[in-house]
CSV table of N, CA and C in Angstrom, one decimal:
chain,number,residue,atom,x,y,z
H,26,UNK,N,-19.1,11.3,-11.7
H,26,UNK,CA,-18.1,10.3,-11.4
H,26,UNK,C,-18.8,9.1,-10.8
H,27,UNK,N,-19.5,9.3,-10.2
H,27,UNK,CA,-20.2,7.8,-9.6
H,27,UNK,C,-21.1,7.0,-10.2
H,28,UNK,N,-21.5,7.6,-11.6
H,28,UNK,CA,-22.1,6.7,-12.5
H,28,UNK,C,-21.2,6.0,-13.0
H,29,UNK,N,-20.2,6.7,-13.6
H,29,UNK,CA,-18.9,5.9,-14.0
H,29,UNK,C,-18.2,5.4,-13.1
H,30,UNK,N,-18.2,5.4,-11.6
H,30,UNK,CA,-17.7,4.1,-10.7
H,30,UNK,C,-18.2,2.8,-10.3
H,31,UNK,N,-19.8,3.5,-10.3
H,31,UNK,CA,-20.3,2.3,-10.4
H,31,UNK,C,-20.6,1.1,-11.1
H,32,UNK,N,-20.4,1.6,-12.6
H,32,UNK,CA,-20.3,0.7,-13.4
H,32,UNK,C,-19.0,0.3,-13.8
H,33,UNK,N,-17.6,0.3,-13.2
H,33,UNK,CA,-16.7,0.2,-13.4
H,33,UNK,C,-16.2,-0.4,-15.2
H,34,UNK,N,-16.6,0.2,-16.1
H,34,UNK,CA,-16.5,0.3,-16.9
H,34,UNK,C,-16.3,1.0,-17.9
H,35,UNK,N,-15.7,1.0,-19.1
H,35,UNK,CA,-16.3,2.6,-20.1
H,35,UNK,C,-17.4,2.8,-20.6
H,36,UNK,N,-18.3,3.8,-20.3
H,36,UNK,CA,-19.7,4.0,-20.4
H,36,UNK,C,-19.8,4.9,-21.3
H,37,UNK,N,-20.8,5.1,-21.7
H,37,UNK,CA,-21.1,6.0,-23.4
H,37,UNK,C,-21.8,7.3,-22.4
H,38,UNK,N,-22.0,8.5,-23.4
H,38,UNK,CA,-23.3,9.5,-22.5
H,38,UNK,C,-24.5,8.7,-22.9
H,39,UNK,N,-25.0,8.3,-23.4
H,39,UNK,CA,-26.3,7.6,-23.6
H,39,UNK,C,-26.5,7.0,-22.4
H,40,UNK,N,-25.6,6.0,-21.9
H,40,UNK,CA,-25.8,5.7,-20.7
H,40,UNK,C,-25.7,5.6,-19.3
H,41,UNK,N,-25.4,6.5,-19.4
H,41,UNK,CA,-25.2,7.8,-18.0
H,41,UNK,C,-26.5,8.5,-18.1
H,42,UNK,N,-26.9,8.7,-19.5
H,42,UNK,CA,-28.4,9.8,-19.7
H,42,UNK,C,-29.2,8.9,-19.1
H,43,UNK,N,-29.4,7.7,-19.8
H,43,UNK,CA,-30.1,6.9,-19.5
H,43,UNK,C,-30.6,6.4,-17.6
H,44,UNK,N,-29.3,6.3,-17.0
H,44,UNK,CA,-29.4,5.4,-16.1
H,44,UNK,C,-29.9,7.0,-14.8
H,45,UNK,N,-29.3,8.1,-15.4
H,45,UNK,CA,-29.7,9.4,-14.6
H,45,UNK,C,-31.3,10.0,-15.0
H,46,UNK,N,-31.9,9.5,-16.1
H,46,UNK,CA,-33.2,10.1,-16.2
H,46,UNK,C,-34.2,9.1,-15.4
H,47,UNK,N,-33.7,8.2,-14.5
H,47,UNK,CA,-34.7,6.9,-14.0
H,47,UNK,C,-34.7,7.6,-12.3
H,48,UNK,N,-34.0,9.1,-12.0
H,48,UNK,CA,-34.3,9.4,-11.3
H,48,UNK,C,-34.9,10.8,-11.6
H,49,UNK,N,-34.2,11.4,-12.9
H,49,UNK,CA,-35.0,13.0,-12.6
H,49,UNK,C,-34.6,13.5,-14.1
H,50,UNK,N,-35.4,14.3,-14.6
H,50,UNK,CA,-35.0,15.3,-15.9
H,50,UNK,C,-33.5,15.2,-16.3
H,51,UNK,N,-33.1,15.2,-17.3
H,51,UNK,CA,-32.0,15.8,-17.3
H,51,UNK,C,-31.4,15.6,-19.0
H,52,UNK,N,-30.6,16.6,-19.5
H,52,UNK,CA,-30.3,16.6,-21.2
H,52,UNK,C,-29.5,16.1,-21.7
H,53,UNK,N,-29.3,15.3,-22.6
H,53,UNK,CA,-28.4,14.6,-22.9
H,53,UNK,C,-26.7,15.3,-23.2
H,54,UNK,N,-27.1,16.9,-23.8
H,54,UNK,CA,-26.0,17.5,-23.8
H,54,UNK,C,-25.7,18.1,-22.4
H,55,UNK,N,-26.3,18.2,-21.3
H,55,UNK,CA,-25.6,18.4,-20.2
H,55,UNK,C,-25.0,17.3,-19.5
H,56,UNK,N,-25.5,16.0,-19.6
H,56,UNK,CA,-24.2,14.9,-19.9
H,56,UNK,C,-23.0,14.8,-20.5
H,57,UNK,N,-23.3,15.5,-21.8
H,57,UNK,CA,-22.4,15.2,-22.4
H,57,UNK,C,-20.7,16.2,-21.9
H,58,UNK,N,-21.5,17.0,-21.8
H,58,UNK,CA,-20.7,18.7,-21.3
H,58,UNK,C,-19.7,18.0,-19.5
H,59,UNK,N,-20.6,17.4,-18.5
H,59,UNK,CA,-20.1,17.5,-17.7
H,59,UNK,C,-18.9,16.5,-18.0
H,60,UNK,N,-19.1,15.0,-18.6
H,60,UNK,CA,-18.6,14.1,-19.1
H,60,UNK,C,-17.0,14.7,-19.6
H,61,UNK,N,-17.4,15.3,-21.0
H,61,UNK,CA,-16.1,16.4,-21.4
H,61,UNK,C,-15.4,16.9,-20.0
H,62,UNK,N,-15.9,18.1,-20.0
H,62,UNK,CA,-15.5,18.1,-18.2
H,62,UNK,C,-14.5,17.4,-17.4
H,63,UNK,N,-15.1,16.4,-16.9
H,63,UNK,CA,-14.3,15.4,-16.3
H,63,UNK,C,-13.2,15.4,-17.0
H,64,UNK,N,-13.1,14.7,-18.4
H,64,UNK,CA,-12.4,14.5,-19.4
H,64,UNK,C,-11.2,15.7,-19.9
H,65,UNK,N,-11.7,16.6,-19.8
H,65,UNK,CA,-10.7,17.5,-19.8
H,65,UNK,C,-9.7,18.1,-18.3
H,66,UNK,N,-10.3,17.6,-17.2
H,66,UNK,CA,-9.8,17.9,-15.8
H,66,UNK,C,-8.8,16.5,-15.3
H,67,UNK,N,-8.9,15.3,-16.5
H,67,UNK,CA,-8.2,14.5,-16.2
H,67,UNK,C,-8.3,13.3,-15.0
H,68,UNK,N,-9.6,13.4,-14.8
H,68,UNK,CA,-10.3,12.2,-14.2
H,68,UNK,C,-11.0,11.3,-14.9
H,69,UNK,N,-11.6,11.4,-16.1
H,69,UNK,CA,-11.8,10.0,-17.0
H,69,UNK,C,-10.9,10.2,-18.4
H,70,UNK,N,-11.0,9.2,-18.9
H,70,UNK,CA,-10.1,9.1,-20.1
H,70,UNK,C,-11.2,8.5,-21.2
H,71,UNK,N,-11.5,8.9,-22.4
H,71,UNK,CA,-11.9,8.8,-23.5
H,71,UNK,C,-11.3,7.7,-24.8
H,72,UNK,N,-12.3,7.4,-25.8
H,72,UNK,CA,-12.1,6.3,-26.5
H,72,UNK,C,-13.0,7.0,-26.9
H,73,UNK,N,-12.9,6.7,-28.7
H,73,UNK,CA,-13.8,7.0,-30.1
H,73,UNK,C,-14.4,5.2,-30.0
H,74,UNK,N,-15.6,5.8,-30.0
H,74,UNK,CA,-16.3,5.0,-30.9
H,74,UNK,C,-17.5,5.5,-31.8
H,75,UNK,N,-17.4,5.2,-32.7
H,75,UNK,CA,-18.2,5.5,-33.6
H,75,UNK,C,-18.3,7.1,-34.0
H,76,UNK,N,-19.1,7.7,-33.5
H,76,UNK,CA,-19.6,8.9,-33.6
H,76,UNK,C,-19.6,9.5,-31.6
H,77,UNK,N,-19.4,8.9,-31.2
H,77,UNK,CA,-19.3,9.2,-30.1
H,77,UNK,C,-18.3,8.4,-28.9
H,78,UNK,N,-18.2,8.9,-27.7
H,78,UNK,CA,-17.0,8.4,-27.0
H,78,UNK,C,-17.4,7.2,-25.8
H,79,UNK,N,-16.3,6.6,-25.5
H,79,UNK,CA,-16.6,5.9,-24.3
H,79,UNK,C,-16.0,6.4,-23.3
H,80,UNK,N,-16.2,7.0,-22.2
H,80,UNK,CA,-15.4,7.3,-21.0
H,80,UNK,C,-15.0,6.6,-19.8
H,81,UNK,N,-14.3,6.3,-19.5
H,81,UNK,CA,-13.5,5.5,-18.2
H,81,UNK,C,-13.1,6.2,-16.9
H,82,UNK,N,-12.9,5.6,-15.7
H,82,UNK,CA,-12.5,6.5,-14.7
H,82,UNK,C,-10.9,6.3,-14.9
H,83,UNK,N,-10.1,7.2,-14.3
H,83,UNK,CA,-8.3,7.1,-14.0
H,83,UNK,C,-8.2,6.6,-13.4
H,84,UNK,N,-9.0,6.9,-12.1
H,84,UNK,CA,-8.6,6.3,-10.7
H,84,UNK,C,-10.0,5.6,-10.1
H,85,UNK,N,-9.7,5.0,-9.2
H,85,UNK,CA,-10.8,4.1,-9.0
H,85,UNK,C,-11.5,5.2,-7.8
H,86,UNK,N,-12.9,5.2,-7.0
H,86,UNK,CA,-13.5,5.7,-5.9
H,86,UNK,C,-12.5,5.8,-4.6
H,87,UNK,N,-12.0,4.6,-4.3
H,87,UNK,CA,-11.5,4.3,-3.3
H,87,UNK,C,-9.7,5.2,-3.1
H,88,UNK,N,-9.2,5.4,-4.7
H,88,UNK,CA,-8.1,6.2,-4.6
H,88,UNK,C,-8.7,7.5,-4.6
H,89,UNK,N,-9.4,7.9,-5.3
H,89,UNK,CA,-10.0,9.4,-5.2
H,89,UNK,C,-10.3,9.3,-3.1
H,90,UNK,N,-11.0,8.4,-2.4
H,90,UNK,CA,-11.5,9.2,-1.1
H,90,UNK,C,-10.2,9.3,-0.6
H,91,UNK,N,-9.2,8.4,-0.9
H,91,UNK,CA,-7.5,8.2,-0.3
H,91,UNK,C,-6.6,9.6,-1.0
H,92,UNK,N,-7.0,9.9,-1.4
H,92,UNK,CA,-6.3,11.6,-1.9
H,92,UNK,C,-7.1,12.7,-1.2
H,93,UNK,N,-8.6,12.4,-1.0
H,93,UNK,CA,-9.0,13.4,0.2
H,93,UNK,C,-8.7,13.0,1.4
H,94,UNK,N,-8.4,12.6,1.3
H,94,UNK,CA,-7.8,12.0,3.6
H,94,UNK,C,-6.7,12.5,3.2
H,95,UNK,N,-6.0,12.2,2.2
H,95,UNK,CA,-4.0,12.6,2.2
H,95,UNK,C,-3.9,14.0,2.3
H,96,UNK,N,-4.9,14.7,1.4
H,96,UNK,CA,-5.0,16.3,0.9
H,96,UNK,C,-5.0,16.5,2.6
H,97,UNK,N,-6.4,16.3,3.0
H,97,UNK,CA,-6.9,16.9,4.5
H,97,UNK,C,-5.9,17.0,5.4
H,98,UNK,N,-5.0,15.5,5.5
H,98,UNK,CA,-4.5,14.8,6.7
H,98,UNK,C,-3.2,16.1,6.8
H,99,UNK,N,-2.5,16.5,5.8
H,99,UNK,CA,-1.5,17.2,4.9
H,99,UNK,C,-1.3,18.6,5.2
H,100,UNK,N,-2.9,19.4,5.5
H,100,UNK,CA,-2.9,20.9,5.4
H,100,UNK,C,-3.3,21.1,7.1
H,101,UNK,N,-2.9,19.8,7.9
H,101,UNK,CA,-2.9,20.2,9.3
H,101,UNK,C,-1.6,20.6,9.8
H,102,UNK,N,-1.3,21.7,10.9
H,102,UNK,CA,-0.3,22.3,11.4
H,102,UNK,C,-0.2,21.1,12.4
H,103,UNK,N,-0.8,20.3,12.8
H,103,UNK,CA,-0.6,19.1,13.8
H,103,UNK,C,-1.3,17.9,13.2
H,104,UNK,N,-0.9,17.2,12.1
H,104,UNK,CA,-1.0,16.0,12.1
H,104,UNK,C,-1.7,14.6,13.1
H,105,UNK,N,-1.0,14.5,13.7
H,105,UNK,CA,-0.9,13.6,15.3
H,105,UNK,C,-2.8,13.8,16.0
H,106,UNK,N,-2.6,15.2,16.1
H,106,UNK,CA,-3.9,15.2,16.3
H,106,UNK,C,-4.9,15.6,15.2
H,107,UNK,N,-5.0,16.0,14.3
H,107,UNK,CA,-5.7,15.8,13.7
H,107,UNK,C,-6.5,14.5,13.3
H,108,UNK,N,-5.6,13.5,13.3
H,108,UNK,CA,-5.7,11.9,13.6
H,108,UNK,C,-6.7,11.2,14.6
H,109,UNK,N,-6.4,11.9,15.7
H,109,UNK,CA,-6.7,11.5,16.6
H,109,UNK,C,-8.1,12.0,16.6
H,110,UNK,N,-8.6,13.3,16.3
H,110,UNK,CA,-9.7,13.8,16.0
H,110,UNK,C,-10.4,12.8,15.1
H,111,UNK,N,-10.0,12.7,14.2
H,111,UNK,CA,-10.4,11.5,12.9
H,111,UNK,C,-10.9,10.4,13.5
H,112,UNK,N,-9.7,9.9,14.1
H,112,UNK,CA,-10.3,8.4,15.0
H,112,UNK,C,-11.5,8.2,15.8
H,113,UNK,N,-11.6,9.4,16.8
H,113,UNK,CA,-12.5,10.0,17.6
H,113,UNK,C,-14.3,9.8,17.0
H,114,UNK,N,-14.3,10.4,15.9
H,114,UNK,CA,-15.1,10.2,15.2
H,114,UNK,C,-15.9,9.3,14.4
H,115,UNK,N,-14.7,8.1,14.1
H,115,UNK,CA,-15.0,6.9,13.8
H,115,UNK,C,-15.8,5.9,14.2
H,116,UNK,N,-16.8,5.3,13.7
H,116,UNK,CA,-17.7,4.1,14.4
H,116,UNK,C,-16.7,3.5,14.6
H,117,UNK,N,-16.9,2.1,15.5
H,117,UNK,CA,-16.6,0.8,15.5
H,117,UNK,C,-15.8,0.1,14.4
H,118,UNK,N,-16.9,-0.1,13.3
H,118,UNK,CA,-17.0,-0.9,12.3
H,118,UNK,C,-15.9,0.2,11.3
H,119,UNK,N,-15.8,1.3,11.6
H,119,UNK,CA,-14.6,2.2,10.7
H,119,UNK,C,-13.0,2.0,11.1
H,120,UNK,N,-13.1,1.7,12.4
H,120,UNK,CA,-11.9,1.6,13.4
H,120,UNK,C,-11.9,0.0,12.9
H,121,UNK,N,-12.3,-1.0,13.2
H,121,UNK,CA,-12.2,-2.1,12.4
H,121,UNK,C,-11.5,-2.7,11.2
H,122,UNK,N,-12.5,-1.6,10.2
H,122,UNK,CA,-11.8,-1.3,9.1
H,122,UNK,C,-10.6,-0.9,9.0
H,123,UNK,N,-10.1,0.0,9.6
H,123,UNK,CA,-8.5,0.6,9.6
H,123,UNK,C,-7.4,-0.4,10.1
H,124,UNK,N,-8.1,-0.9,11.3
H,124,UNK,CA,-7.3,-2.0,11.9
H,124,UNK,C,-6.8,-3.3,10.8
H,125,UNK,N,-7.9,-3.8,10.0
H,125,UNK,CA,-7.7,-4.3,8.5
H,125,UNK,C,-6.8,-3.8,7.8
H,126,UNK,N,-7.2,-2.9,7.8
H,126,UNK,CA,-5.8,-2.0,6.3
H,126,UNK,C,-4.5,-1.9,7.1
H,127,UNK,N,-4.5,-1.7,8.4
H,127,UNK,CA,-2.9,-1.7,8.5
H,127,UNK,C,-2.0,-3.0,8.5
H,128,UNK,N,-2.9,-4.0,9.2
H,128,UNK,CA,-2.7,-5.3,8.7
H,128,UNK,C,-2.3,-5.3,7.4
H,129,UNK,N,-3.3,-5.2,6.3
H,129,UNK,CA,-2.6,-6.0,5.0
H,129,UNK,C,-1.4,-4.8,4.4
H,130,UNK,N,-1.5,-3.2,5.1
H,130,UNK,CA,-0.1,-2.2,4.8
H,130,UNK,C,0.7,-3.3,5.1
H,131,UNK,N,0.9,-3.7,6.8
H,131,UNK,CA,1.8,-4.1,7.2
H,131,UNK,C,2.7,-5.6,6.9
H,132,UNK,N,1.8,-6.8,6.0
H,132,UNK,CA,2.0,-7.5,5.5
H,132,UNK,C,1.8,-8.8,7.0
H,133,UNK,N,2.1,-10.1,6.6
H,133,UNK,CA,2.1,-11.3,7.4
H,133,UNK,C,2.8,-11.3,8.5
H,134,UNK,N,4.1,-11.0,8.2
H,134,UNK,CA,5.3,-11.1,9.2
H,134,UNK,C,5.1,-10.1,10.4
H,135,UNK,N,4.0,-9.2,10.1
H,135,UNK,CA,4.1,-8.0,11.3
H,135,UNK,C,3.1,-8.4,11.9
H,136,UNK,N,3.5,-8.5,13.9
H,136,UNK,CA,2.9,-9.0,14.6
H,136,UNK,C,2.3,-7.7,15.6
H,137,UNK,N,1.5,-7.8,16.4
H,137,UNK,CA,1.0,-6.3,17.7
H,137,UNK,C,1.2,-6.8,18.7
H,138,UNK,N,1.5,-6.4,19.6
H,138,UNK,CA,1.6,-7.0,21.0
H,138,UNK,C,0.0,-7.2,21.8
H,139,UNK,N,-0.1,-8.7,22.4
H,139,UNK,CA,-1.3,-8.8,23.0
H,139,UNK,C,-1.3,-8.0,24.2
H,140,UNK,N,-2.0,-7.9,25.0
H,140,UNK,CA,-2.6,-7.0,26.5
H,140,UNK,C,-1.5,-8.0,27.2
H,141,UNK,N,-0.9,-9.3,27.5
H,141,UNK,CA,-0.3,-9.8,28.5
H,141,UNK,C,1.1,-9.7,27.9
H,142,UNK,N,1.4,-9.1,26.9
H,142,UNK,CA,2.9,-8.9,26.4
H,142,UNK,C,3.1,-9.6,25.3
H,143,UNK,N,2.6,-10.7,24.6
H,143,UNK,CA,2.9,-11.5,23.8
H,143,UNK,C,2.4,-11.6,22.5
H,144,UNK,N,3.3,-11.6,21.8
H,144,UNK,CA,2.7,-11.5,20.3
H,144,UNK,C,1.7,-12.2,19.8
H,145,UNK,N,0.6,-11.2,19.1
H,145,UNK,CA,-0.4,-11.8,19.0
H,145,UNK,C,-0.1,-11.7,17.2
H,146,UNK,N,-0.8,-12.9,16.8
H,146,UNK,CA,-0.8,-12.9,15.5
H,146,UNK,C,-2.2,-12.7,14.7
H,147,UNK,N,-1.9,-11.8,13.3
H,147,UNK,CA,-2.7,-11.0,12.7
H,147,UNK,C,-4.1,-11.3,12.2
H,148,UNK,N,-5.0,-11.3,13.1
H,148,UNK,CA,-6.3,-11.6,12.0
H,148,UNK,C,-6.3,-12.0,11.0
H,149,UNK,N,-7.1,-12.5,10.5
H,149,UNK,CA,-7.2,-12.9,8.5
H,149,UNK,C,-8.4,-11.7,8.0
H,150,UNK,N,-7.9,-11.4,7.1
H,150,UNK,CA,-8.9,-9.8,6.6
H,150,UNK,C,-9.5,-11.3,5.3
H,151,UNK,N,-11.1,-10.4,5.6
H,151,UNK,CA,-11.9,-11.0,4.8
H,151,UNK,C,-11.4,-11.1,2.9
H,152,UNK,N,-10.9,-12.2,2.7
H,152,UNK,CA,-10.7,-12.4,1.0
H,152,UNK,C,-9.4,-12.5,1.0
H,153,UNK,N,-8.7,-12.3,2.1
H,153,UNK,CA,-7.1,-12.8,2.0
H,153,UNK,C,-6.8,-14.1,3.0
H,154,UNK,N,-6.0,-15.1,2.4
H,154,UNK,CA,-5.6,-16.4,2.4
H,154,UNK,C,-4.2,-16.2,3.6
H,155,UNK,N,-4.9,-17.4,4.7
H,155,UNK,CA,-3.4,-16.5,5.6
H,155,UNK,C,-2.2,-17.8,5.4
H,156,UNK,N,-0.4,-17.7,5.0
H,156,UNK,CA,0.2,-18.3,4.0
H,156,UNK,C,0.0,-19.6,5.4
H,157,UNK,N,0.7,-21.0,4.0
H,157,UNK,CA,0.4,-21.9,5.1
H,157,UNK,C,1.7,-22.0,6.4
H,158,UNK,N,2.7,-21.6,6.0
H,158,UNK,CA,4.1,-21.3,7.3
H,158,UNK,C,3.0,-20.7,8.6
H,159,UNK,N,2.2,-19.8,8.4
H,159,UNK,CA,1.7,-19.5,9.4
H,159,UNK,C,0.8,-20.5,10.3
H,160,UNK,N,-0.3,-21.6,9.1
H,160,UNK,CA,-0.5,-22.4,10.1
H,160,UNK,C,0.0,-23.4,10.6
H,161,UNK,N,1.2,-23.3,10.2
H,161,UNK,CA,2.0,-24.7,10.8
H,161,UNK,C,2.9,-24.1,12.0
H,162,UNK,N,3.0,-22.6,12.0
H,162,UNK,CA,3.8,-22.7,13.3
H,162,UNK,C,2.6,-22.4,14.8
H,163,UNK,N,1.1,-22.2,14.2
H,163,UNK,CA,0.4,-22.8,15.3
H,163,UNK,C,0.1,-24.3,15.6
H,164,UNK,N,0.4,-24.7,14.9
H,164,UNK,CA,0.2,-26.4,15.4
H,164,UNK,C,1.6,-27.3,15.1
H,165,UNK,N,2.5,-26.6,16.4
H,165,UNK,CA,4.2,-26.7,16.0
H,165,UNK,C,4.3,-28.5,15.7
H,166,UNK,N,3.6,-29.5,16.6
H,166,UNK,CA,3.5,-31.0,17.1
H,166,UNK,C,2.6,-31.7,15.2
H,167,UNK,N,2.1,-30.7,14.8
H,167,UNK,CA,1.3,-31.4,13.6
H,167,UNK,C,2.0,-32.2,12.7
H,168,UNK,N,1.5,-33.1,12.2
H,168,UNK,CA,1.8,-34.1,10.5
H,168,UNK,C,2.4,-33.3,10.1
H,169,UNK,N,2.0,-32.6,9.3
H,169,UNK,CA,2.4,-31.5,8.2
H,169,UNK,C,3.4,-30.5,8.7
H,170,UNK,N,4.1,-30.5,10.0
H,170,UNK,CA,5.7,-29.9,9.9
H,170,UNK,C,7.1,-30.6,9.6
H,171,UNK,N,6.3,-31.9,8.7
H,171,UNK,CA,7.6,-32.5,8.3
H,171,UNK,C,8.4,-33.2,9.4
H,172,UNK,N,8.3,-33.4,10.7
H,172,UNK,CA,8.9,-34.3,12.0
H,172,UNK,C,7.9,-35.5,12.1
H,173,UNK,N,6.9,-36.0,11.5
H,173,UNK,CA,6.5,-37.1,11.6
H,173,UNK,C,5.6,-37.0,12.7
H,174,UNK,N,5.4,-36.2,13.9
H,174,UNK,CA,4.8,-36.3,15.0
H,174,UNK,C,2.9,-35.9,15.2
């Protein structure tokens, strides 16, 4: 599966053979076998061409590791902490990350409370545009809120 994620595309066994023998041995029909495989377990999906197939992923990397955190999160008798355990474990830069994704779960309108009580408004997560209502009600006195001022 990681050959086929990483090329986010439908890939043939030739070139799965190909791009796996630049690290070590391996047979074209045990490509082909695992490929099937997948294919029959219903994590890539298939296309004729020619004489042989193109394979694609279902799901992308990032939903597959989000169904092992759901599975994991799921078969705890305490949730809450299992979580917390999770967290615990986290770099910095992981906890960051999460802080990000609840943001964009949570959408624009949802604010966290700062340390002195007052609403603090949401970071901008890298590659999302924050709308422009937002920067106009930081610069309430500006041109562009339509009062002339």
């Amino acid at each position: 599966m990681t050959r086929v994620w990483k090329w986010n595309r439908p890939v043939t066994v030739r070139e799965v053979l190909e791009d796996l023998q630049q690290e070590r041995s391996i047979a074209y029909t045990t490509v082909m076998t695992v490929l099937d495989n997948l294919h029959q377990k219903g994590w890539v999906r298939r296309e004729a061409e020619g004489r042989a197939y193109r394979y694609e992923a279902v799901s992308t990397r990032a939903a597959y590791a989000a169904a092992l955190m759901n599975d994991a999160w799921s078969q705890s008798d305490n949730p809450a902490a299992a979580l917390v355990a999770f967290f615990g474990m986290m770099s910095e830069e992981q906890r960051q990350a999460l802080r990000d994704a609840v943001r964009i779960v949570q959408g624009p309108e949802q604010t966290r409370e700062a340390p002195e009580g007052r609403p603090e408004a949401p970071r901008q997560v890298a590659g999302q545009q924050e709308p422009p209502e937002a920067r106009q009600e930081e610069n309430p006195g500006s041109a562009e809120d339509g009062a002339g001022r």
